CSV table of C-alpha atoms in Angstrom, one decimal:
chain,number,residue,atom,x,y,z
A,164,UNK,CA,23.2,1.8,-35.7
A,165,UNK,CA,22.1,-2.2,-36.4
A,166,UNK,CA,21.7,-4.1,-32.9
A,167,UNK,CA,24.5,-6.7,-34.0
A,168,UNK,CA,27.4,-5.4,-36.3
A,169,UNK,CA,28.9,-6.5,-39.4
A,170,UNK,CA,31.3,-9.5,-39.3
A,171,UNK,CA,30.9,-9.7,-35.7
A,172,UNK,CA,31.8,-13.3,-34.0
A,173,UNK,CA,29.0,-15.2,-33.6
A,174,UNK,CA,29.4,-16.3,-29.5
A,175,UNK,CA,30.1,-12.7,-28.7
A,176,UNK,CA,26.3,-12.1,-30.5
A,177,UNK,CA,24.8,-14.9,-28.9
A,178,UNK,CA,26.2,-13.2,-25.6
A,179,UNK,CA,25.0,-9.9,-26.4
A,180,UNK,CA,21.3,-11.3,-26.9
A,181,UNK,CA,21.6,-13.3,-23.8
A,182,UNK,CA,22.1,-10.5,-22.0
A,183,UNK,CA,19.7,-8.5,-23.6
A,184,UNK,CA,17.2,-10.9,-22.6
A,185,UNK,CA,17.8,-9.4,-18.8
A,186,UNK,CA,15.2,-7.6,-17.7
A,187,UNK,CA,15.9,-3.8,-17.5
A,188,UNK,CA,19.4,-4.4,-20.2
A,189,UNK,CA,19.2,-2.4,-23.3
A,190,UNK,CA,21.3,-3.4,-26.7
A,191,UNK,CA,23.6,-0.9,-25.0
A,192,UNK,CA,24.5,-2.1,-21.8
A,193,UNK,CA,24.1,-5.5,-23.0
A,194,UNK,CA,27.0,-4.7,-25.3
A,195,UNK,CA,29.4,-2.6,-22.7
A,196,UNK,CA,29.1,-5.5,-20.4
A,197,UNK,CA,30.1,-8.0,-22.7
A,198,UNK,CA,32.7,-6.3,-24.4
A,199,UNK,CA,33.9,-5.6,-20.4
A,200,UNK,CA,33.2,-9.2,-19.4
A,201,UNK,CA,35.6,-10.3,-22.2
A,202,UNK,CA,38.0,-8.0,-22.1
A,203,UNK,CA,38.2,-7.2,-18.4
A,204,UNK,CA,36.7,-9.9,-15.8
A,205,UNK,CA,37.0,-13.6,-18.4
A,206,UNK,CA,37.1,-14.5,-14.4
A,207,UNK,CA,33.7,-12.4,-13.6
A,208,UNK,CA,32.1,-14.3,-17.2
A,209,UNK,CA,32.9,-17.8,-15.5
A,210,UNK,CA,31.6,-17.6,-12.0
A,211,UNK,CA,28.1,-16.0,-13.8
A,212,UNK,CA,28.5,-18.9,-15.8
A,213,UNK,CA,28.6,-20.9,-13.3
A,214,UNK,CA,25.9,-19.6,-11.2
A,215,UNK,CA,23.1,-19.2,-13.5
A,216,UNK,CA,23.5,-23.4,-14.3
A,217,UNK,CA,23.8,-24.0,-10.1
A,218,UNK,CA,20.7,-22.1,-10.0
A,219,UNK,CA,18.5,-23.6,-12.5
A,220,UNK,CA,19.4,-26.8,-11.5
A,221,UNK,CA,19.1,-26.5,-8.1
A,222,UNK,CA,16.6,-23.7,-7.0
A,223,UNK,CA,13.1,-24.7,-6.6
A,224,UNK,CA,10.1,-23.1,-5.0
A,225,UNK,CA,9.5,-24.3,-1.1
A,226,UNK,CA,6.0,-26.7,-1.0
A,227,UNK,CA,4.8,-24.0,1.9
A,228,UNK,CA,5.6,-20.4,1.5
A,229,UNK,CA,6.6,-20.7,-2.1
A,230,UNK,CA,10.0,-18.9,-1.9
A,231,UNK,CA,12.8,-19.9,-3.4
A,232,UNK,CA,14.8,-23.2,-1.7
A,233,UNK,CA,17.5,-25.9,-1.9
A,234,UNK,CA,15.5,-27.9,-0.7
A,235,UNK,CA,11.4,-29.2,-0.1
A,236,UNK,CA,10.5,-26.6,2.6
A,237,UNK,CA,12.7,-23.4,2.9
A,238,UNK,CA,14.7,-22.7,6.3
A,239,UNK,CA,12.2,-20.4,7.2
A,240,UNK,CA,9.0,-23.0,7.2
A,241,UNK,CA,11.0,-25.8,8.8
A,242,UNK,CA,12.2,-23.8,11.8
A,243,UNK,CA,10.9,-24.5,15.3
A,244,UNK,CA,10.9,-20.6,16.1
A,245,UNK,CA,8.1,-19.2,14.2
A,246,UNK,CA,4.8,-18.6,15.0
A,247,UNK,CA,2.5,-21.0,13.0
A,248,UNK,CA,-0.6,-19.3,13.8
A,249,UNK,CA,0.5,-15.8,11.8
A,250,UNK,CA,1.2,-15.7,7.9
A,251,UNK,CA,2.3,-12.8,6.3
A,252,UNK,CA,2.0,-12.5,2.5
A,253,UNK,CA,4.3,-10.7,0.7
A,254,UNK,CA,5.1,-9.7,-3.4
A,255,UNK,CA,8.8,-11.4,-3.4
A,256,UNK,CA,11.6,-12.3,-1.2
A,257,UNK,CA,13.3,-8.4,-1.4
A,258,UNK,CA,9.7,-7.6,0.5
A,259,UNK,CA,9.7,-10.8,3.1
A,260,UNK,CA,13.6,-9.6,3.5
A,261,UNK,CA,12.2,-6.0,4.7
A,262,UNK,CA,9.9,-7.7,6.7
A,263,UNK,CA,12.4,-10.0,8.5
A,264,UNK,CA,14.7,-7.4,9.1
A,265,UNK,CA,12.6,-5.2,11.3
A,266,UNK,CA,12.4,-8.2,13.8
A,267,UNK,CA,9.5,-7.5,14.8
A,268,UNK,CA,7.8,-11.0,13.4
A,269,UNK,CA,8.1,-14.5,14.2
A,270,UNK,CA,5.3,-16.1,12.1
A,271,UNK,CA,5.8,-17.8,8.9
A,272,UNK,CA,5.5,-16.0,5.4
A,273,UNK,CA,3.6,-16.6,1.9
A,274,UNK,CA,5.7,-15.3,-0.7
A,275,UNK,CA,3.4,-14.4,-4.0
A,276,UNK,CA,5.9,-14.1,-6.8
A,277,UNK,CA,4.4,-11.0,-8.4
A,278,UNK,CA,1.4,-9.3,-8.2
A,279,UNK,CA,-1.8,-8.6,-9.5
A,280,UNK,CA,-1.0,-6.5,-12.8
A,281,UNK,CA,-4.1,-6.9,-15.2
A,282,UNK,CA,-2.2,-5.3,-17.9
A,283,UNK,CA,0.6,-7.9,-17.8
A,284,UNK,CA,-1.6,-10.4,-17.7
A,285,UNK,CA,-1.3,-11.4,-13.7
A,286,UNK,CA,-4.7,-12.0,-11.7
A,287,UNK,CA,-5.8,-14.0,-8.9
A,288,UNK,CA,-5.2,-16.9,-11.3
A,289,UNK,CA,-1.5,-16.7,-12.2
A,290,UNK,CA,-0.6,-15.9,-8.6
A,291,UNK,CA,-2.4,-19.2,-7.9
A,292,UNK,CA,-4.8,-17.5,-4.5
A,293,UNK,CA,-6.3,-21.3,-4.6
A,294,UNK,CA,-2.9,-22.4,-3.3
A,295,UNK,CA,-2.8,-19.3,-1.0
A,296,UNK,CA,-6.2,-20.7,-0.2
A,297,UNK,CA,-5.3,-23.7,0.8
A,298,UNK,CA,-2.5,-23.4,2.5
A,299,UNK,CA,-4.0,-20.8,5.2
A,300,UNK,CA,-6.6,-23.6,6.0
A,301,UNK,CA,-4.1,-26.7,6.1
A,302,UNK,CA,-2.0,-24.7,8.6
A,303,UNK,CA,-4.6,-23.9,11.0
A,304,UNK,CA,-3.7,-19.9,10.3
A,305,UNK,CA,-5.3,-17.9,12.7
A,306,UNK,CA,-4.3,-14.6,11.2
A,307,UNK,CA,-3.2,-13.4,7.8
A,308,UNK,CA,-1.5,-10.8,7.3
A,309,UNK,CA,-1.0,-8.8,4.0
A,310,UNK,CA,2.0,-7.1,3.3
A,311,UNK,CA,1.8,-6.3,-0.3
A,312,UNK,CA,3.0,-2.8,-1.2
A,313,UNK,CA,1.3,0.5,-1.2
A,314,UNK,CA,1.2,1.1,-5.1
A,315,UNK,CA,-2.0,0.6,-7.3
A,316,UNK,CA,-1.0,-3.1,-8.1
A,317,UNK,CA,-0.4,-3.8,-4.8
A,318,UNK,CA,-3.4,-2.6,-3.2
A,319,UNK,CA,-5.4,-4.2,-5.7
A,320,UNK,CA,-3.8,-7.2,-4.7
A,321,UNK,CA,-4.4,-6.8,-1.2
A,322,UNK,CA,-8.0,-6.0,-1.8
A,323,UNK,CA,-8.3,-9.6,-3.9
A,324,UNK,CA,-6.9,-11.7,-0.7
A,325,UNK,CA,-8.8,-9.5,1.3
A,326,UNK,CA,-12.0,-10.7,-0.4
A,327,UNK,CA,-11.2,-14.0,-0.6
A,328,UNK,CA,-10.2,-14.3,3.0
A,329,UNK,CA,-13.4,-12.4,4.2
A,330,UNK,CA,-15.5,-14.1,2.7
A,331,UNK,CA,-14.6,-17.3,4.5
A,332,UNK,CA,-14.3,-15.6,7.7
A,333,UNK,CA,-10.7,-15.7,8.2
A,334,UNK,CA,-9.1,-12.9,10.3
A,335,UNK,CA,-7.2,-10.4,7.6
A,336,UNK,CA,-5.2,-7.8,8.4
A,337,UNK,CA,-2.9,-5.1,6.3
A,338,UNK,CA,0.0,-3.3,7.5
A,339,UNK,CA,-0.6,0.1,8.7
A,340,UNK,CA,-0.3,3.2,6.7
A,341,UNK,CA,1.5,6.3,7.8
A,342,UNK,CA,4.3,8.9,8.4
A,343,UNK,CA,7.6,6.8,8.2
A,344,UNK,CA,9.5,6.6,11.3
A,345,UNK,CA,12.0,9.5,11.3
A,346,UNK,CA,10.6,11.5,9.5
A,347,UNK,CA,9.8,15.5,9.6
A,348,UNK,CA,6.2,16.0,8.6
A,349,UNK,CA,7.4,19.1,5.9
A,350,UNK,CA,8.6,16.7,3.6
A,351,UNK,CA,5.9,13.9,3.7
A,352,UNK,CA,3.6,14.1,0.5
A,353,UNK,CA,-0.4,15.2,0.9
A,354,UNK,CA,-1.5,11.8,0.6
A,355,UNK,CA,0.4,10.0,3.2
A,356,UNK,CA,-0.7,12.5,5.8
A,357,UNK,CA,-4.1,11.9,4.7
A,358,UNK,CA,-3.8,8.3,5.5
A,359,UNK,CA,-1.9,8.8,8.5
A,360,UNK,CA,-4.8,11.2,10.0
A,361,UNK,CA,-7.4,8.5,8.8
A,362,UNK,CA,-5.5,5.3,10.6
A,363,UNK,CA,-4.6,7.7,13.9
A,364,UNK,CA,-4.4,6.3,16.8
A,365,UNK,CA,-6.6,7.4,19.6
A,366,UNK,CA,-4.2,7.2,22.9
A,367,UNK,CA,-6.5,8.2,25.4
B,271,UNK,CA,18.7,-3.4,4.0
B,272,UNK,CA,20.9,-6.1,4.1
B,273,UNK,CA,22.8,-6.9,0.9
B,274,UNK,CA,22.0,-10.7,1.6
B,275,UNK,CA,19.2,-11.9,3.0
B,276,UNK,CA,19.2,-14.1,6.2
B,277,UNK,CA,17.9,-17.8,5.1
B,278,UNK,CA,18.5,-17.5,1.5
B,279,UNK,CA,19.5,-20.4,-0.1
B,280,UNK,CA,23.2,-20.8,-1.5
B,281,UNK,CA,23.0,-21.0,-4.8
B,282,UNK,CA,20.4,-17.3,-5.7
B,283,UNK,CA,22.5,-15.7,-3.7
B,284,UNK,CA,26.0,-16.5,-5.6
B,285,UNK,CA,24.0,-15.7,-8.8
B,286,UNK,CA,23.7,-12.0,-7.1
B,287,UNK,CA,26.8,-11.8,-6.5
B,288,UNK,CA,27.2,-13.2,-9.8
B,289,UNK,CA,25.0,-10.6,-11.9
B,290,UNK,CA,26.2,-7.7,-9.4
B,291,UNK,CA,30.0,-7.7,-10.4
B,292,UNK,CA,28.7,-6.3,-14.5
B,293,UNK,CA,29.2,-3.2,-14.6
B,294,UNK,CA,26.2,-1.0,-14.1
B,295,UNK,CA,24.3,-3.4,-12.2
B,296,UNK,CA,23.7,-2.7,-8.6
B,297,UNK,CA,23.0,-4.9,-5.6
B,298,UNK,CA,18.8,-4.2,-6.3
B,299,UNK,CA,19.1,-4.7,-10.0
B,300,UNK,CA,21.3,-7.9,-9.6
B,301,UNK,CA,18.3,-9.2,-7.0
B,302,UNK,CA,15.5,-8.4,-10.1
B,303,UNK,CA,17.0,-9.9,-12.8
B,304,UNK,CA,17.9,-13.0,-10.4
B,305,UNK,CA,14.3,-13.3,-9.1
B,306,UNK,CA,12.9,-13.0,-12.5
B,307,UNK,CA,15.7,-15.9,-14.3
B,308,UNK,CA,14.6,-18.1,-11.6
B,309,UNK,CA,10.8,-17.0,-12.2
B,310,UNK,CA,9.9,-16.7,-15.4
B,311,UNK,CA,13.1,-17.3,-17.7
B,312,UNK,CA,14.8,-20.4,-17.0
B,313,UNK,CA,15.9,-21.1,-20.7
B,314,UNK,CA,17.3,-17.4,-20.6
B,315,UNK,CA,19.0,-18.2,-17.7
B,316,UNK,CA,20.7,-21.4,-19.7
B,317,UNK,CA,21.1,-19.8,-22.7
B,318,UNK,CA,23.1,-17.1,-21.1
B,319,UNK,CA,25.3,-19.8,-18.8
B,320,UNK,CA,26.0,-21.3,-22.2
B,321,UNK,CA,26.7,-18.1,-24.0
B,322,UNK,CA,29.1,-17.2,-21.8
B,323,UNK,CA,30.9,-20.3,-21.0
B,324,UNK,CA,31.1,-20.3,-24.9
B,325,UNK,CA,32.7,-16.7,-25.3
B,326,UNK,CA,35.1,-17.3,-22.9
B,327,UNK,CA,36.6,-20.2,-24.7
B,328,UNK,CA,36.0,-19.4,-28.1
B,329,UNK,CA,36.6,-15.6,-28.5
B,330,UNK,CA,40.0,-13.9,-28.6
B,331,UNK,CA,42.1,-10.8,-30.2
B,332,UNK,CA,42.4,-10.7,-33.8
B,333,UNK,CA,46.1,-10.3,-33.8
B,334,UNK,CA,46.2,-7.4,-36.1
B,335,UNK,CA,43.5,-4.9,-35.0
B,336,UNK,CA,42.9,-6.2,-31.6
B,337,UNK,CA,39.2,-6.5,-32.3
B,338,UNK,CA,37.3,-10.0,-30.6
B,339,UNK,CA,37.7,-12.5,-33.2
B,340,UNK,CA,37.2,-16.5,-33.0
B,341,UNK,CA,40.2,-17.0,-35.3
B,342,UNK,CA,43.7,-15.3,-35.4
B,343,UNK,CA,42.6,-12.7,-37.8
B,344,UNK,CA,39.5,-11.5,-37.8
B,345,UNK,CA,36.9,-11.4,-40.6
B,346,UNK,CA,38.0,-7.9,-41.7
B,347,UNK,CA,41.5,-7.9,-41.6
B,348,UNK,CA,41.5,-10.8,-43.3
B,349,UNK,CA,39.7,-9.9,-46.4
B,350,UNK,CA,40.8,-9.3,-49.8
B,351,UNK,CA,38.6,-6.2,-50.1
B,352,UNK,CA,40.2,-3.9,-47.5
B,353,UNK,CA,42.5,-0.9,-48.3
B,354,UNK,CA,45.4,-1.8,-46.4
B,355,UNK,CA,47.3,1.3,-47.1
B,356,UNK,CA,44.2,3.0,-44.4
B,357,UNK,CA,44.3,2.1,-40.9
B,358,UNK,CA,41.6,3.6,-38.9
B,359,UNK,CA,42.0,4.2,-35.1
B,360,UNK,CA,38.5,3.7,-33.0
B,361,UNK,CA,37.8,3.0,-29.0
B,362,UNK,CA,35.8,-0.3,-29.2
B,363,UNK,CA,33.9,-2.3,-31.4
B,364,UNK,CA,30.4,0.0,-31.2
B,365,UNK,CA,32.7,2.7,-33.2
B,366,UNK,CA,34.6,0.7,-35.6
B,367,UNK,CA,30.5,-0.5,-36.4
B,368,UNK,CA,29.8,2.9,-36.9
B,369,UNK,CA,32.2,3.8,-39.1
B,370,UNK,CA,31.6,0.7,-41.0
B,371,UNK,CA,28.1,1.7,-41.5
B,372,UNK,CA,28.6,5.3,-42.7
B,373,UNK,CA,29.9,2.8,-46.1
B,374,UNK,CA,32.7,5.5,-46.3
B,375,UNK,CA,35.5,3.4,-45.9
B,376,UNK,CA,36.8,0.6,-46.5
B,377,UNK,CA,40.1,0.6,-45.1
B,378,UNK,CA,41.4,-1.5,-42.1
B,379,UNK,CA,40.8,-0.9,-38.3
B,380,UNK,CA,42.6,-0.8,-34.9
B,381,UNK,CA,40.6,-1.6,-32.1
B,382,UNK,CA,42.2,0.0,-28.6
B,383,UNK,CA,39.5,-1.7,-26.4
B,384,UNK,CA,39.8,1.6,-24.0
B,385,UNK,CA,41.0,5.3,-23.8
B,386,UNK,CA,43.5,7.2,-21.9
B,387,UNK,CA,42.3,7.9,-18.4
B,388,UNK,CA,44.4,8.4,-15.8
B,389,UNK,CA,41.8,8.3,-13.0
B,390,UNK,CA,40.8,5.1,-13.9
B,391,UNK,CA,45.0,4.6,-14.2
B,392,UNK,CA,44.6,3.5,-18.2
B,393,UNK,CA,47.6,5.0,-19.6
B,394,UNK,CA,49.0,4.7,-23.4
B,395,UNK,CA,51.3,1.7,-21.7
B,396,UNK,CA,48.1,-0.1,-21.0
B,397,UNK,CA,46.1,0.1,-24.2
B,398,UNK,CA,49.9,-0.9,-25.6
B,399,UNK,CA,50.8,1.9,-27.9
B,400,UNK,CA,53.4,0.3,-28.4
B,401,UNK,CA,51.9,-2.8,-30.2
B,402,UNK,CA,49.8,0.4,-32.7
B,403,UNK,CA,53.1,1.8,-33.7
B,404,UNK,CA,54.4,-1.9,-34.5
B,405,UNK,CA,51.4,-2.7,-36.9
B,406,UNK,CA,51.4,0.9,-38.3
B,407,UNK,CA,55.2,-0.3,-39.2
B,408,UNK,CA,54.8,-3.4,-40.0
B,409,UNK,CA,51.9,-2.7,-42.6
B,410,UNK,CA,53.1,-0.1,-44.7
B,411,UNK,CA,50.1,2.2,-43.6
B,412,UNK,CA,50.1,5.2,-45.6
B,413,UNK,CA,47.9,7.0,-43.6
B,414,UNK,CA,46.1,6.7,-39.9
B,415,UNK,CA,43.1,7.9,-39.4
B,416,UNK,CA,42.2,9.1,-35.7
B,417,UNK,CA,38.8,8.2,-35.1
B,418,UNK,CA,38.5,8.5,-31.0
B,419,UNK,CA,35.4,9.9,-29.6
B,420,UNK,CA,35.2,13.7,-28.9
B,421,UNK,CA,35.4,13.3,-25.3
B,422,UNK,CA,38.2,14.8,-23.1
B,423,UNK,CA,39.3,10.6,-23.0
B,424,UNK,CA,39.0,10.6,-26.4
B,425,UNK,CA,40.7,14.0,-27.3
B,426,UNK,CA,42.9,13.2,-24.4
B,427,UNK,CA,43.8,9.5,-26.5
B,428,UNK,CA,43.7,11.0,-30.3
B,429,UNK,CA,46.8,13.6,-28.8
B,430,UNK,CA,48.8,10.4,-27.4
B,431,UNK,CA,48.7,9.0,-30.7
B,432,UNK,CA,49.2,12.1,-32.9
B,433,UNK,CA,52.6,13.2,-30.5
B,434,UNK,CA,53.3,9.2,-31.3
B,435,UNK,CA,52.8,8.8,-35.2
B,436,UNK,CA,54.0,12.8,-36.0
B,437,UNK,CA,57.7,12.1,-33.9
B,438,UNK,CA,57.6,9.2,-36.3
B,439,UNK,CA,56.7,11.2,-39.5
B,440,UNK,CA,53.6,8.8,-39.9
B,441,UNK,CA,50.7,11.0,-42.3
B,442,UNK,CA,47.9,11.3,-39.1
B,443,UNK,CA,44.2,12.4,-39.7
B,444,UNK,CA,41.5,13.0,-37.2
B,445,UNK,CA,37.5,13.1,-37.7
B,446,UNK,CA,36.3,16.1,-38.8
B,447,UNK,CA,34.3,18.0,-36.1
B,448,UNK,CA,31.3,20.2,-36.8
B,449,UNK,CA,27.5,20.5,-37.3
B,450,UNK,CA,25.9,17.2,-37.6
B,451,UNK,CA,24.4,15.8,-40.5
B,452,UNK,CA,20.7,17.2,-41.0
B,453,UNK,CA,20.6,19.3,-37.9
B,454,UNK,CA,19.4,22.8,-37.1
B,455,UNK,CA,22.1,24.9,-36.3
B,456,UNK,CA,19.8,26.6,-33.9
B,457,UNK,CA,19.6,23.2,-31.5
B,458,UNK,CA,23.3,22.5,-32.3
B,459,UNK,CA,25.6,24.2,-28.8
B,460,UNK,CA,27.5,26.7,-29.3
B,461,UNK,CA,30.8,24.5,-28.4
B,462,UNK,CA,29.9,22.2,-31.9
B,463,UNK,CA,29.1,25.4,-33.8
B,464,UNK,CA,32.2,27.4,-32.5
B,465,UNK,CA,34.9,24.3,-34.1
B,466,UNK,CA,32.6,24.5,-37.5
B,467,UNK,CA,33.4,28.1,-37.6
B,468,UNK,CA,36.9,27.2,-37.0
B,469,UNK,CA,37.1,23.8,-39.8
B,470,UNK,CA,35.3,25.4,-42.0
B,471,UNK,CA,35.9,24.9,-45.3
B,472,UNK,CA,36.6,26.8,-47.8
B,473,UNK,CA,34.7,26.3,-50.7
B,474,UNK,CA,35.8,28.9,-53.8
């Protein structure tokens, strides 16, 4: 079947390869969702409409953590109740979200954007670590800690701010690795309990 | 997790809520796609604003096949070239392309934008039968062609319409069923070969 049909009116292509520009939207889906858009939710096509020019014209990245903001530095960075001395660095919001919501953190965050994926082109560089850099020694950071995930591009990215950070002698730290809370042992995989009896914790 | 995040600014999160009202797109896909507009695709993120702020105003129903069309009648029904004595029967706009590009017809096309389903409480009043059985009147269509999918919605439509056009004496048709068009019969199921067996035809 040809990606745009015959005779077909031109916005409703130029919609269709908007949409395909999305990452993760097929020609497919692309399709079904404008063909619903216009003939279901006109209303649904206007507030997106909306929303997408709101963001790009008023989203920006906060000076300190680099997450998104309305304004210069994000809510997070300007408030009074976190911990200056601890920064955690994480891959994207989602991940400073996960972090936040286990309330067990007051310090302030780093937020990389992405991660270190050599085949797509993303080291040290793109990320910008000089920034990263830079910012732990403005802030008088006494401890940084990384939260990147647990998947190959996100231990090697861990392993690139570890080096940097160690070799200027700043205190580094990762979050632990181990059987998730609630869980029965039976259905954990072999290399999770493998860390998990590496990190254990001697109690007494 | 929490759908929204605490802190987040205004505008990313109504362009989540934005993206996650399309249909297929959850509250985690909506979140990606935002992230990575805001990220990396800024002139994505305009061009789909614009291309849908366009469709909205521009696009409407071709008044005689129901397809989208930016004038009254669309490109097809209003050529010269179309046998209008044929009117062909399809779901959406993907099928009436397919049928198109098969180049084995070249009659005219209604477009129901849906199928019967009463779960999702679409009935033949909603996809207006009514307005079909007008235009097959109106016309002077010697023949309609059913060309629904072979679904239970679409077998479930295609026997609406047939019960409709045959109380009216209308000459129906439906797509042939069977084995598909340089295929194995060994790979075909034995559903597909069982209605061959039963359409076969008959050759001397």
């Amino acid at each position: 079947m040809d990606e745009y049909h015959f005779n077909e009116p031109e916005p409703l292509i130029n919609l269709i390869k908007a949409l395909k520009r999305l990452p993760g939207i097929g020609i497919r889906s692309a399709r079904r969702i404008a063909y619903h858009l216009m003939q279901y939710d006109l209303d649904g096509a206007g507030f997106l409409s909306k929303s997408l020019s709101d963001a790009v014209a008023s989203l920006r990245h906060c000076v300190s953590c680099n997450g998104f903001s309305e304004t210069e530095l994000c809510f997070t960075c300007a408030s009074d109740f976190r911990d200056k001395r601890l920064l955690c660095i994480v891959e994207n919001p989602s991940d400073q979200n996960s972090v936040e919501s286990s309330h067990g953190y007051k310090g302030l965050y780093y937020v990389l954007m992405g991660r270190v994926s050599p085949l797509d082109g993303v080291g040290p560089k793109e990320l910008n670590f000089q920034k990263i850099f830079d910012r732990v020694h403005a802030g008088n950071v006494e401890e940084v800690i990384i939260a990147t995930g647990f998947t190959a591009e996100g231990e090697t990215t861990a392993q690139f701010l570890i080096d940097m950070f160690s070799s200027a002698n700043i205190k580094t730290s990762r979050l632990a690795r181990g059987v998730p809370a609630g869980s029965e042992l039976e259905y954990i995989d072999a290399g999770t309990i493998a860390w998990a009896l590496i990190d254990r914790k001697i109690i007494n």
